[in-house]
PDB file of C-alpha atoms in Angstrom:
ATOM      1  CA  MET V1095      86.472 105.083 106.559  1.00 49.00           C
ATOM      2  CA  HIS V1096      84.377 107.624 108.466  1.00 61.00           C
ATOM      3  CA  GLU V1097      84.184 107.664 112.244  1.00 64.00           C
ATOM      4  CA  ASP V1098      80.855 106.746 113.830  1.00 74.00           C
ATOM      5  CA  PRO V1099      79.224 110.117 114.761  1.00 78.00           C
ATOM      6  CA  ARG V1100      78.138 108.687 118.114  1.00 82.00           C
ATOM      7  CA  ALA V1101      81.694 107.608 118.864  1.00 82.00           C
ATOM      8  CA  VAL V1102      82.931 111.101 118.007  1.00 82.00           C
ATOM      9  CA  THR V1103      80.289 112.662 120.254  1.00 85.00           C
ATOM     10  CA  ARG V1104      81.273 110.419 123.155  1.00 87.00           C
ATOM     11  CA  ALA V1105      84.935 111.230 122.567  1.00 86.00           C
ATOM     12  CA  VAL V1106      84.212 114.976 122.557  1.00 87.00           C
ATOM     13  CA  LEU V1107      82.319 114.608 125.837  1.00 91.00           C
ATOM     14  CA  ARG V1108      85.259 112.727 127.380  1.00 89.00           C
ATOM     15  CA  LEU V1109      87.587 115.444 126.150  1.00 87.00           C
ATOM     16  CA  LEU V1110      85.371 118.182 127.595  1.00 91.00           C
ATOM     17  CA  VAL V1111      85.033 116.471 130.968  1.00 92.00           C
ATOM     18  CA  GLY V1112      88.770 115.760 131.080  1.00 90.00           C
ATOM     19  CA  ALA V1113      89.662 119.372 130.272  1.00 90.00           C
ATOM     20  CA  VAL V1114      87.272 120.666 132.940  1.00 92.00           C
ATOM     21  CA  MET V1115      88.689 118.221 135.495  1.00 93.00           C
ATOM     22  CA  ILE V1116      92.316 119.201 134.972  1.00 93.00           C
ATOM     23  CA  SER V1117      91.367 122.890 135.061  1.00 93.00           C
ATOM     24  CA  PHE V1118      90.758 122.371 138.783  1.00 95.00           C
ATOM     25  CA  ALA V1119      94.373 121.266 139.366  1.00 95.00           C
ATOM     26  CA  PRO V1120      95.605 124.737 140.451  1.00 96.00           C
ATOM     27  CA  VAL V1121      92.506 125.126 142.630  1.00 96.00           C
ATOM     28  CA  PHE V1122      93.541 122.061 144.646  1.00 97.00           C
ATOM     29  CA  VAL V1123      97.074 123.466 144.931  1.00 96.00           C
ATOM     30  CA  ARG V1124      95.757 126.769 146.241  1.00 96.00           C
ATOM     31  CA  LEU V1125      93.434 125.117 148.760  1.00 96.00           C
ATOM     32  CA  VAL V1126      95.899 122.626 150.261  1.00 96.00           C
ATOM     33  CA  GLU V1127      97.850 123.988 153.216  1.00 94.00           C
ATOM     34  CA  VAL V1128     101.032 121.911 152.892  1.00 96.00           C
ATOM     35  CA  PRO V1129     104.408 122.778 151.282  1.00 95.00           C
ATOM     36  CA  ALA V1130     104.598 122.904 147.481  1.00 96.00           C
ATOM     37  CA  THR V1131     107.048 120.023 147.170  1.00 97.00           C
ATOM     38  CA  VAL V1132     104.924 117.823 149.430  1.00 97.00           C
ATOM     39  CA  ILE V1133     101.880 118.556 147.257  1.00 97.00           C
ATOM     40  CA  GLY V1134     103.866 117.410 144.238  1.00 97.00           C
ATOM     41  CA  PHE V1135     104.934 114.232 146.024  1.00 97.00           C
ATOM     42  CA  TYR V1136     101.381 113.174 146.793  1.00 97.00           C
ATOM     43  CA  ARG V1137     100.103 114.049 143.317  1.00 97.00           C
ATOM     44  CA  THR V1138     102.743 111.882 141.653  1.00 97.00           C
ATOM     45  CA  PHE V1139     102.835 109.099 144.244  1.00 97.00           C
ATOM     46  CA  VAL V1140      99.084 108.555 144.553  1.00 97.00           C
ATOM     47  CA  GLY V1141      98.563 109.160 140.830  1.00 95.00           C
ATOM     48  CA  GLY V1142     101.468 106.898 139.907  1.00 95.00           C
ATOM     49  CA  VAL V1143     100.259 104.019 142.094  1.00 96.00           C
ATOM     50  CA  VAL V1144      96.708 104.238 140.738  1.00 95.00           C
ATOM     51  CA  LEU V1145      97.935 104.459 137.138  1.00 93.00           C
ATOM     52  CA  LEU V1146     100.222 101.501 137.724  1.00 94.00           C
ATOM     53  CA  GLY V1147      97.265  99.468 138.970  1.00 94.00           C
ATOM     54  CA  TRP V1148      95.252 100.541 135.930  1.00 91.00           C
ATOM     55  CA  VAL V1149      98.081  99.509 133.605  1.00 90.00           C
ATOM     56  CA  LEU V1150      98.491  96.106 135.272  1.00 91.00           C
ATOM     57  CA  ALA V1151      94.742  95.510 135.171  1.00 90.00           C
ATOM     58  CA  ARG V1152      94.852  96.034 131.392  1.00 87.00           C
ATOM     59  CA  GLY V1153      97.631  93.469 131.040  1.00 86.00           C
ATOM     60  CA  ILE V1154     100.209  95.969 129.820  1.00 82.00           C
ATOM     61  CA  SER V1155     103.816  94.878 130.278  1.00 81.00           C
ATOM     62  CA  LEU V1156     106.046  96.954 132.559  1.00 83.00           C
ATOM     63  CA  ARG V1157     109.169  95.929 130.653  1.00 82.00           C
ATOM     64  CA  VAL V1158     110.894  98.919 129.057  1.00 83.00           C
ATOM     65  CA  SER V1159     114.028  99.237 126.938  1.00 84.00           C
ATOM     66  CA  ARG V1160     117.138 100.944 128.279  1.00 88.00           C
ATOM     67  CA  PRO V1161     116.657 104.063 126.101  1.00 88.00           C
ATOM     68  CA  ALA V1162     113.043 104.282 127.293  1.00 87.00           C
ATOM     69  CA  LEU V1163     114.061 103.871 130.930  1.00 90.00           C
ATOM     70  CA  LEU V1164     116.618 106.661 130.584  1.00 93.00           C
ATOM     71  CA  ALA V1165     114.012 108.877 128.944  1.00 92.00           C
ATOM     72  CA  LEU V1166     111.541 108.129 131.739  1.00 93.00           C
ATOM     73  CA  ALA V1167     114.161 108.920 134.384  1.00 95.00           C
ATOM     74  CA  VAL V1168     114.912 112.300 132.778  1.00 96.00           C
ATOM     75  CA  GLY V1169     111.208 112.889 132.203  1.00 95.00           C
ATOM     76  CA  GLY V1170     110.409 112.055 135.828  1.00 96.00           C
ATOM     77  CA  ALA V1171     113.051 114.525 136.989  1.00 97.00           C
ATOM     78  CA  ALA V1172     111.628 117.194 134.674  1.00 97.00           C
ATOM     79  CA  PHE V1173     108.111 116.503 135.936  1.00 96.00           C
ATOM     80  CA  ALA V1174     109.295 116.786 139.555  1.00 97.00           C
ATOM     81  CA  ALA V1175     110.874 120.169 138.774  1.00 97.00           C
ATOM     82  CA  ASP V1176     107.745 121.163 136.846  1.00 96.00           C
ATOM     83  CA  LEU V1177     105.421 120.561 139.800  1.00 97.00           C
ATOM     84  CA  ALA V1178     107.762 122.032 142.417  1.00 97.00           C
ATOM     85  CA  MET V1179     107.976 125.281 140.450  1.00 97.00           C
ATOM     86  CA  TRP V1180     104.390 125.401 139.245  1.00 97.00           C
ATOM     87  CA  HIS V1181     102.907 124.904 142.707  1.00 97.00           C
ATOM     88  CA  ARG V1182     104.897 127.869 143.958  1.00 97.00           C
ATOM     89  CA  SER V1183     103.846 129.912 140.948  1.00 97.00           C
ATOM     90  CA  VAL V1184     100.195 129.133 141.778  1.00 96.00           C
ATOM     91  CA  TRP V1185     100.756 130.542 145.250  1.00 95.00           C
ATOM     92  CA  TYR V1186     102.557 133.660 144.038  1.00 95.00           C
ATOM     93  CA  VAL V1187     100.475 134.783 141.039  1.00 94.00           C
ATOM     94  CA  GLY V1188      97.296 132.701 141.339  1.00 93.00           C
ATOM     95  CA  PRO V1189      95.839 129.642 139.594  1.00 94.00           C
ATOM     96  CA  GLY V1190      94.881 131.436 136.381  1.00 93.00           C
ATOM     97  CA  LEU V1191      98.115 133.164 135.420  1.00 93.00           C
ATOM     98  CA  SER V1192     100.359 130.317 136.598  1.00 95.00           C
ATOM     99  CA  THR V1193      98.442 127.837 134.426  1.00 93.00           C
ATOM    100  CA  LEU V1194      98.567 130.186 131.456  1.00 92.00           C
ATOM    101  CA  LEU V1195     102.341 130.518 131.831  1.00 93.00           C
ATOM    102  CA  ALA V1196     102.789 126.746 132.081  1.00 92.00           C
ATOM    103  CA  ASN V1197     100.965 126.360 128.761  1.00 91.00           C
ATOM    104  CA  PHE V1198     103.704 128.389 127.099  1.00 91.00           C
ATOM    105  CA  GLN V1199     105.373 124.980 126.783  1.00 89.00           C
ATOM    106  CA  VAL V1200     104.010 124.921 123.222  1.00 87.00           C
ATOM    107  CA  PHE V1201     106.543 127.611 122.283  1.00 89.00           C
ATOM    108  CA  VAL V1202     109.398 125.726 123.937  1.00 89.00           C
ATOM    109  CA  LEU V1203     108.495 122.643 121.916  1.00 86.00           C
ATOM    110  CA  ALA V1204     108.267 124.719 118.751  1.00 85.00           C
ATOM    111  CA  LEU V1205     111.727 126.157 119.472  1.00 86.00           C
ATOM    112  CA  VAL V1206     113.128 122.643 119.938  1.00 86.00           C
ATOM    113  CA  GLY V1207     111.667 121.695 116.572  1.00 83.00           C
ATOM    114  CA  VAL V1208     113.294 124.673 114.869  1.00 84.00           C
ATOM    115  CA  LEU V1209     116.713 124.376 116.529  1.00 84.00           C
ATOM    116  CA  PHE V1210     117.210 120.622 116.601  1.00 81.00           C
ATOM    117  CA  PHE V1211     114.903 119.050 114.018  1.00 76.00           C
ATOM    118  CA  GLY V1212     115.058 121.461 111.112  1.00 76.00           C
ATOM    119  CA  GLU V1213     111.496 122.734 111.400  1.00 77.00           C
ATOM    120  CA  ARG V1214     110.748 125.884 109.434  1.00 80.00           C
ATOM    121  CA  VAL V1215     109.786 129.087 111.238  1.00 79.00           C
ATOM    122  CA  HIS V1216     106.254 129.580 109.976  1.00 81.00           C
ATOM    123  CA  LEU V1217     104.476 132.927 110.043  1.00 83.00           C
ATOM    124  CA  ARG V1218     101.811 131.324 112.210  1.00 84.00           C
ATOM    125  CA  LEU V1219     104.403 130.526 114.871  1.00 84.00           C
ATOM    126  CA  VAL V1220     105.720 134.100 114.870  1.00 87.00           C
ATOM    127  CA  VAL V1221     102.183 135.485 115.159  1.00 89.00           C
ATOM    128  CA  SER V1222     101.358 133.083 117.977  1.00 89.00           C
ATOM    129  CA  ILE V1223     104.417 134.159 119.982  1.00 88.00           C
ATOM    130  CA  VAL V1224     103.607 137.840 119.449  1.00 90.00           C
ATOM    131  CA  LEU V1225     100.023 137.257 120.601  1.00 91.00           C
ATOM    132  CA  ALA V1226     101.175 135.403 123.698  1.00 91.00           C
ATOM    133  CA  VAL V1227     103.795 137.996 124.665  1.00 89.00           C
ATOM    134  CA  VAL V1228     101.443 140.932 124.107  1.00 92.00           C
ATOM    135  CA  GLY V1229      98.715 139.125 126.030  1.00 91.00           C
ATOM    136  CA  LEU V1230     101.056 138.427 128.934  1.00 91.00           C
ATOM    137  CA  GLY V1231     102.173 142.053 128.919  1.00 90.00           C
ATOM    138  CA  LEU V1232      98.570 143.231 129.162  1.00 89.00           C
ATOM    139  CA  ILE V1233      97.942 140.881 132.088  1.00 89.00           C
ATOM    140  CA  VAL V1234     100.989 141.717 134.223  1.00 88.00           C
ATOM    141  CA  GLY V1235     101.744 145.229 132.988  1.00 82.00           C
ATOM    142  CA  LEU V1236     104.854 146.529 131.246  1.00 70.00           C
ATOM    143  CA  ARG V1237     106.631 147.907 134.322  1.00 76.00           C
ATOM    144  CA  TRP V1238     108.682 145.076 135.838  1.00 80.00           C
ATOM    145  CA  ASP V1239     109.988 147.460 138.516  1.00 77.00           C
ATOM    146  CA  LEU V1240     106.455 148.029 139.810  1.00 81.00           C
ATOM    147  CA  LEU V1241     105.895 144.324 140.553  1.00 85.00           C
ATOM    148  CA  ASP V1242     106.690 142.994 144.029  1.00 90.00           C
ATOM    149  CA  ASP V1243     109.313 140.287 144.481  1.00 93.00           C
ATOM    150  CA  GLN V1244     106.811 137.486 145.085  1.00 93.00           C
ATOM    151  CA  TYR V1245     104.886 138.299 141.909  1.00 91.00           C
ATOM    152  CA  ARG V1246     108.116 138.421 139.902  1.00 94.00           C
ATOM    153  CA  TRP V1247     109.140 135.013 141.211  1.00 95.00           C
ATOM    154  CA  GLY V1248     105.690 133.676 140.342  1.00 95.00           C
ATOM    155  CA  LEU V1249     106.134 134.798 136.736  1.00 94.00           C
ATOM    156  CA  ILE V1250     109.669 133.403 136.515  1.00 95.00           C
ATOM    157  CA  LEU V1251     108.680 130.058 138.018  1.00 97.00           C
ATOM    158  CA  GLY V1252     105.649 129.845 135.725  1.00 95.00           C
ATOM    159  CA  LEU V1253     107.830 130.299 132.650  1.00 95.00           C
ATOM    160  CA  LEU V1254     110.431 127.831 133.968  1.00 96.00           C
ATOM    161  CA  THR V1255     107.556 125.397 134.474  1.00 96.00           C
ATOM    162  CA  ALA V1256     106.834 125.627 130.754  1.00 94.00           C
ATOM    163  CA  GLY V1257     110.419 124.575 129.975  1.00 94.00           C
ATOM    164  CA  ALA V1258     110.348 121.688 132.452  1.00 95.00           C
ATOM    165  CA  TYR V1259     106.980 120.490 131.174  1.00 93.00           C
ATOM    166  CA  ALA V1260     108.175 120.616 127.564  1.00 92.00           C
ATOM    167  CA  THR V1261     111.144 118.435 128.557  1.00 93.00           C
ATOM    168  CA  TYR V1262     108.778 116.013 130.274  1.00 92.00           C
ATOM    169  CA  ILE V1263     106.584 115.749 127.170  1.00 88.00           C
ATOM    170  CA  LEU V1264     109.573 115.117 124.902  1.00 89.00           C
ATOM    171  CA  CYS V1265     110.891 112.395 127.210  1.00 90.00           C
ATOM    172  CA  LEU V1266     107.531 110.624 127.360  1.00 86.00           C
ATOM    173  CA  ARG V1267     107.256 110.687 123.576  1.00 82.00           C
ATOM    174  CA  TRP V1268     110.778 109.339 123.224  1.00 85.00           C
ATOM    175  CA  ALA V1269     110.048 106.520 125.689  1.00 82.00           C
ATOM    176  CA  THR V1270     106.847 105.627 123.835  1.00 75.00           C
ATOM    177  CA  MET V1271     108.799 105.136 120.612  1.00 74.00           C
ATOM    178  CA  HIS V1272     111.342 102.809 122.235  1.00 68.00           C
ATOM    179  CA  VAL V1273     109.197  99.795 123.046  1.00 64.00           C
ATOM    180  CA  PRO V1274     110.990  96.400 123.068  1.00 62.00           C
ATOM    181  CA  ALA V1275     110.261  94.291 119.978  1.00 59.00           C
ATOM    182  CA  GLY V1276     107.142  92.177 120.351  1.00 59.00           C
ATOM    183  CA  ASP V1277     106.155  93.995 123.535  1.00 62.00           C
ATOM    184  CA  THR V1278     103.447  96.518 124.405  1.00 61.00           C
ATOM    185  CA  PRO V1279     102.307  98.387 121.260  1.00 63.00           C
ATOM    186  CA  PRO V1280     103.251 102.094 121.349  1.00 60.00           C
ATOM    187  CA  ALA V1281      99.575 103.072 121.379  1.00 58.00           C
ATOM    188  CA  ARG V1282      99.209 101.357 124.756  1.00 61.00           C
ATOM    189  CA  ALA V1283     102.548 102.427 126.235  1.00 65.00           C
ATOM    190  CA  PRO V1284     101.797 106.036 127.333  1.00 70.00           C
ATOM    191  CA  GLY V1285      99.782 104.933 130.376  1.00 82.00           C
ATOM    192  CA  ARG V1286     102.612 102.721 131.549  1.00 87.00           C
ATOM    193  CA  ASP V1287     105.216 105.400 130.850  1.00 87.00           C
ATOM    194  CA  LEU V1288     103.193 108.047 132.681  1.00 90.00           C
ATOM    195  CA  ALA V1289     102.843 105.728 135.700  1.00 92.00           C
ATOM    196  CA  LEU V1290     106.583 105.019 135.827  1.00 93.00           C
ATOM    197  CA  ALA V1291     107.557 108.666 135.266  1.00 94.00           C
ATOM    198  CA  SER V1292     105.123 109.708 138.004  1.00 95.00           C
ATOM    199  CA  LEU V1293     106.663 107.291 140.507  1.00 96.00           C
ATOM    200  CA  ILE V1294     110.173 108.474 139.581  1.00 97.00           C
ATOM    201  CA  ALA V1295     109.023 112.054 140.104  1.00 97.00           C
ATOM    202  CA  ALA V1296     107.471 111.085 143.438  1.00 97.00           C
ATOM    203  CA  GLY V1297     110.783 109.650 144.624  1.00 97.00           C
ATOM    204  CA  LEU V1298     112.640 112.819 143.648  1.00 98.00           C
ATOM    205  CA  LEU V1299     110.018 115.079 145.218  1.00 98.00           C
ATOM    206  CA  GLY V1300     110.188 113.019 148.398  1.00 97.00           C
ATOM    207  CA  VAL V1301     113.952 113.579 148.505  1.00 97.00           C
ATOM    208  CA  GLY V1302     113.379 117.245 147.741  1.00 97.00           C
ATOM    209  CA  ALA V1303     110.972 117.579 150.663  1.00 97.00           C
ATOM    210  CA  TRP V1304     113.551 115.931 152.946  1.00 97.00           C
ATOM    211  CA  VAL V1305     116.260 118.350 151.751  1.00 97.00           C
ATOM    212  CA  GLU V1306     113.910 121.258 152.428  1.00 96.00           C
ATOM    213  CA  GLY V1307     113.256 119.916 155.912  1.00 96.00           C
ATOM    214  CA  GLU V1308     109.586 119.269 155.194  1.00 96.00           C
ATOM    215  CA  SER V1309     107.677 116.275 156.528  1.00 94.00           C
ATOM    216  CA  LEU V1310     105.632 114.063 154.216  1.00 95.00           C
ATOM    217  CA  ILE V1311     103.210 113.325 157.052  1.00 94.00           C
ATOM    218  CA  VAL V1312      99.875 115.086 156.536  1.00 94.00           C
ATOM    219  CA  THR V1313      98.013 115.468 159.809  1.00 91.00           C
ATOM    220  CA  SER V1314      94.935 117.270 158.501  1.00 94.00           C
ATOM    221  CA  LEU V1315      92.118 115.090 157.172  1.00 96.00           C
ATOM    222  CA  ARG V1316      91.045 118.005 154.981  1.00 96.00           C
ATOM    223  CA  ASP V1317      94.473 118.371 153.376  1.00 96.00           C
ATOM    224  CA  GLY V1318      94.809 114.604 152.973  1.00 96.00           C
ATOM    225  CA  GLY V1319      91.468 114.409 151.176  1.00 97.00           C
ATOM    226  CA  LEU V1320      92.370 117.334 148.909  1.00 97.00           C
ATOM    227  CA  LEU V1321      95.733 115.772 148.031  1.00 97.00           C
ATOM    228  CA  VAL V1322      94.145 112.453 147.084  1.00 97.00           C
ATOM    229  CA  ALA V1323      91.456 114.233 145.065  1.00 97.00           C
ATOM    230  CA  TYR V1324      94.121 116.336 143.331  1.00 97.00           C
ATOM    231  CA  ALA V1325      96.055 113.222 142.317  1.00 96.00           C
ATOM    232  CA  LEU V1326      92.998 111.334 141.091  1.00 96.00           C
ATOM    233  CA  VAL V1327      91.515 114.282 139.171  1.00 94.00           C
ATOM    234  CA  ALA V1328      94.662 115.768 137.620  1.00 91.00           C
ATOM    235  CA  GLN V1329      96.988 112.784 137.305  1.00 89.00           C
ATOM    236  CA  VAL V1330      94.610 109.897 136.629  1.00 92.00           C
ATOM    237  CA  LEU V1331      91.013 110.559 135.589  1.00 92.00           C
ATOM    238  CA  GLY V1332      91.692 113.676 133.514  1.00 88.00           C
ATOM    239  CA  TRP V1333      94.523 111.957 131.641  1.00 84.00           C
ATOM    240  CA  ILE V1334      92.514 108.785 130.962  1.00 84.00           C
ATOM    241  CA  LEU V1335      89.521 110.732 129.648  1.00 87.00           C
ATOM    242  CA  ILE V1336      91.575 112.998 127.413  1.00 84.00           C
ATOM    243  CA  SER V1337      93.922 110.335 126.049  1.00 80.00           C
ATOM    244  CA  SER V1338      90.993 108.038 125.250  1.00 78.00           C
ATOM    245  CA  ALA V1339      89.495 110.767 123.045  1.00 79.00           C
ATOM    246  CA  PHE V1340      92.546 111.170 120.796  1.00 71.00           C
ATOM    247  CA  GLY V1341      92.113 109.483 117.460  1.00 69.00           C
ATOM    248  CA  HIS V1342      88.361 110.064 117.495  1.00 75.00           C
ATOM    249  CA  VAL V1343      88.229 113.876 117.480  1.00 76.00           C
ATOM    250  CA  PRO V1344      89.689 116.128 114.752  1.00 74.00           C
ATOM    251  CA  ALA V1345      92.998 117.636 115.870  1.00 68.00           C
ATOM    252  CA  SER V1346      91.810 121.233 115.492  1.00 66.00           C
ATOM    253  CA  ARG V1347      88.861 120.548 117.760  1.00 76.00           C
ATOM    254  CA  VAL V1348      91.104 118.826 120.307  1.00 76.00           C
ATOM    255  CA  GLY V1349      93.297 121.923 120.510  1.00 74.00           C
ATOM    256  CA  LEU V1350      90.324 124.210 120.946  1.00 78.00           C
ATOM    257  CA  ILE V1351      88.690 122.073 123.638  1.00 81.00           C
ATOM    258  CA  LEU V1352      91.936 121.699 125.598  1.00 81.00           C
ATOM    259  CA  LEU V1353      92.126 125.491 125.819  1.00 85.00           C
ATOM    260  CA  LEU V1354      89.356 125.104 128.369  1.00 87.00           C
ATOM    261  CA  GLN V1355      91.997 124.077 130.897  1.00 89.00           C
ATOM    262  CA  PRO V1356      93.897 127.409 131.153  1.00 91.00           C
ATOM    263  CA  ALA V1357      90.739 129.418 130.377  1.00 91.00           C
ATOM    264  CA  LEU V1358      88.724 127.795 133.173  1.00 91.00           C
ATOM    265  CA  ALA V1359      91.679 128.039 135.554  1.00 93.00           C
ATOM    266  CA  PHE V1360      91.377 131.815 135.110  1.00 91.00           C
ATOM    267  CA  VAL V1361      87.629 131.630 135.703  1.00 92.00           C
ATOM    268  CA  TRP V1362      88.084 129.607 138.924  1.00 94.00           C
ATOM    269  CA  ASP V1363      90.710 132.121 140.057  1.00 94.00           C
ATOM    270  CA  VAL V1364      88.178 134.938 139.685  1.00 92.00           C
ATOM    271  CA  LEU V1365      85.164 133.091 141.094  1.00 94.00           C
ATOM    272  CA  LEU V1366      86.766 131.124 143.930  1.00 94.00           C
ATOM    273  CA  PHE V1367      89.652 133.345 145.001  1.00 93.00           C
ATOM    274  CA  ALA V1368      88.255 136.789 144.161  1.00 90.00           C
ATOM    275  CA  ARG V1369      91.022 137.642 141.716  1.00 91.00           C
ATOM    276  CA  PRO V1370      90.406 141.211 140.550  1.00 89.00           C
ATOM    277  CA  VAL V1371      90.314 141.354 136.769  1.00 88.00           C
ATOM    278  CA  THR V1372      90.227 144.393 134.498  1.00 89.00           C
ATOM    279  CA  VAL V1373      89.207 144.722 130.880  1.00 93.00           C
ATOM    280  CA  ARG V1374      92.895 145.006 129.963  1.00 91.00           C
ATOM    281  CA  GLU V1375      93.695 141.731 131.720  1.00 90.00           C
ATOM    282  CA  SER V1376      90.723 140.005 130.087  1.00 92.00           C
ATOM    283  CA  VAL V1377      91.913 141.098 126.643  1.00 94.00           C
ATOM    284  CA  GLY V1378      95.429 139.979 127.552  1.00 92.00           C
ATOM    285  CA  ALA V1379      94.264 136.530 128.653  1.00 92.00           C
ATOM    286  CA  THR V1380      92.272 136.140 125.435  1.00 92.00           C
ATOM    287  CA  LEU V1381      95.278 137.083 123.289  1.00 93.00           C
ATOM    288  CA  ALA V1382      97.562 134.750 125.237  1.00 92.00           C
ATOM    289  CA  LEU V1383      95.122 131.859 124.847  1.00 91.00           C
ATOM    290  CA  ALA V1384      94.870 132.567 121.121  1.00 91.00           C
ATOM    291  CA  GLY V1385      98.661 132.525 120.914  1.00 90.00           C
ATOM    292  CA  ILE V1386      98.815 129.188 122.736  1.00 88.00           C
ATOM    293  CA  TYR V1387      96.195 127.710 120.411  1.00 85.00           C
ATOM    294  CA  PHE V1388      97.967 128.816 117.239  1.00 83.00           C
ATOM    295  CA  GLY V1389     101.347 127.870 118.713  1.00 80.00           C
ATOM    296  CA  SER V1390     100.208 124.385 119.588  1.00 74.00           C
ATOM    297  CA  GLY V1391     100.291 123.701 115.854  1.00 59.00           C
ATOM    298  CA  PHE V1392      97.342 121.319 115.699  1.00 40.00           C
ATOM    299  CA  GLY V1393      97.085 120.414 112.044  1.00 35.00           C
ATOM    300  CA  SER V1394      99.886 122.785 111.015  1.00 39.00           C
ATOM    301  CA  GLY V1395     102.990 120.693 111.623  1.00 41.00           C
ATOM    302  CA  PHE V1396     104.737 122.745 114.287  1.00 36.00           C
ATOM    303  CA  GLY V1397     104.326 123.641 117.933  1.00 36.00           C
ATOM    304  CA  SER V1398     103.526 121.000 120.501  1.00 38.00           C
ATOM    305  CA  ARG V1399     103.455 118.277 117.839  1.00 39.00           C
ATOM    306  CA  LEU V1400     106.727 119.632 116.419  1.00 37.00           C
ATOM    307  CA  GLY V1401     105.964 118.817 112.842  1.00 38.00           C
ATOM    308  CA  PRO V1402     106.126 115.617 110.827  1.00 38.00           C
ATOM    309  CA  ARG V1403     109.892 115.176 111.119  1.00 38.00           C
ATOM    310  CA  LEU V1404     109.993 115.446 114.884  1.00 40.00           C
ATOM    311  CA  GLY V1405     106.666 113.709 115.224  1.00 40.00           C
ATOM    312  CA  SER V1406     107.964 110.703 113.325  1.00 36.00           C
ATOM    313  CA  ARG V1407     110.851 110.440 115.778  1.00 36.00           C
ATOM    314  CA  LEU V1408     109.066 111.106 119.045  1.00 37.00           C
ATOM    315  CA  GLY V1409     105.584 109.774 118.481  1.00 33.00           C
ATOM    316  CA  PRO V1410     102.085 111.179 118.899  1.00 31.00           C
ATOM    317  CA  ARG V1411     100.847 113.805 121.278  1.00 31.00           C
ATOM    318  CA  LEU V1412     100.242 112.173 124.650  1.00 33.00           C
ATOM    319  CA  GLY V1413      97.678 114.437 126.178  1.00 32.00           C
ATOM    320  CA  PRO V1414      98.024 115.937 129.635  1.00 32.00           C
ATOM    321  CA  GLY V1415     100.946 114.654 131.540  1.00 34.00           C
ATOM    322  CA  ALA V1416     100.102 115.081 132.915  1.00 37.00           C
ATOM    323  CA  PRO V1417      98.655 115.782 130.493  1.00 41.00           C
ATOM    324  CA  PRO V1418      99.053 117.771 127.572  1.00 42.00           C
ATOM    325  CA  PRO V1419      98.759 120.107 130.169  1.00 36.00           C
ATOM    326  CA  PRO V1420      98.261 117.747 133.340  1.00 43.00           C
ATOM    327  CA  GLY V1421     100.708 119.087 133.478  1.00 48.00           C
ATOM    328  CA  PRO V1422     100.889 121.074 135.572  1.00 53.00           C
ATOM    329  CA  ALA V1423      99.366 121.564 134.233  1.00 53.00           C
ATOM    330  CA  ASP V1424      99.369 120.724 134.818  1.00 53.00           C
TER     331      ASP V1424
END
């Protein structure tokens, strides 16, 4: 049975708008003048509360199985770590590069598939990793000793973000597959799971801010407005638009459209924050994006979907968790 062309067109538009919306996530982070952990708290708390209301309004049960609850707890912790590190990476190396690094999560997921689920190492995966590494080298240069400490930490935190985000994605998929019998169908569970994981992350980020000696009170109306907008755009609206398009758009096209997120994050970095960019860096960003696209494995059975064996155990791709990246991408 063929999909209605008008339905496909509407789905593509939702996907495009969602990808553009989440591409502004690092812009909000750069503009807000509050600590990184506090930014993460408000993104997850406001986003989690709104998503929870959306889930309840749709009549989706909040009851989860014990395995799912454990997965959501671990996923929430991973998401909290993801945002705490990624926000700092945005400050240290800029919105564009930090978002690109976070999207390296596709290679972490591919590695999990190979090491733990018997996935084969395809030539396409090897090529994608080479493209990404070469691209990153062209962007940052090959002399680590010439980089200042802050820039180095930005790169390290960006790559650690990719690992934390990959863990978050795996946990959400696992939770989606462990729905109590006769309860919410798995296809409707991701919204609920994202809401619960977001609120768990908010609690942990709140504790983290307290440990760091940071106050959760935002006194600036400007910062408060930006934080709410960040949560609604990156954690709620972008995710709803993108997730609603899955199933209507061919997987290869989904992967290509979602590349708008890291690509546009680079564009906003140049246009809004006057990031200097050379031809070498432009070529590097293009190669890295190509590596991420091929590594995501849309339609090839590896990468972020982790192949049929892992996919059958963990469920479908959930979109940006934030999505695929809101992630940080999220």
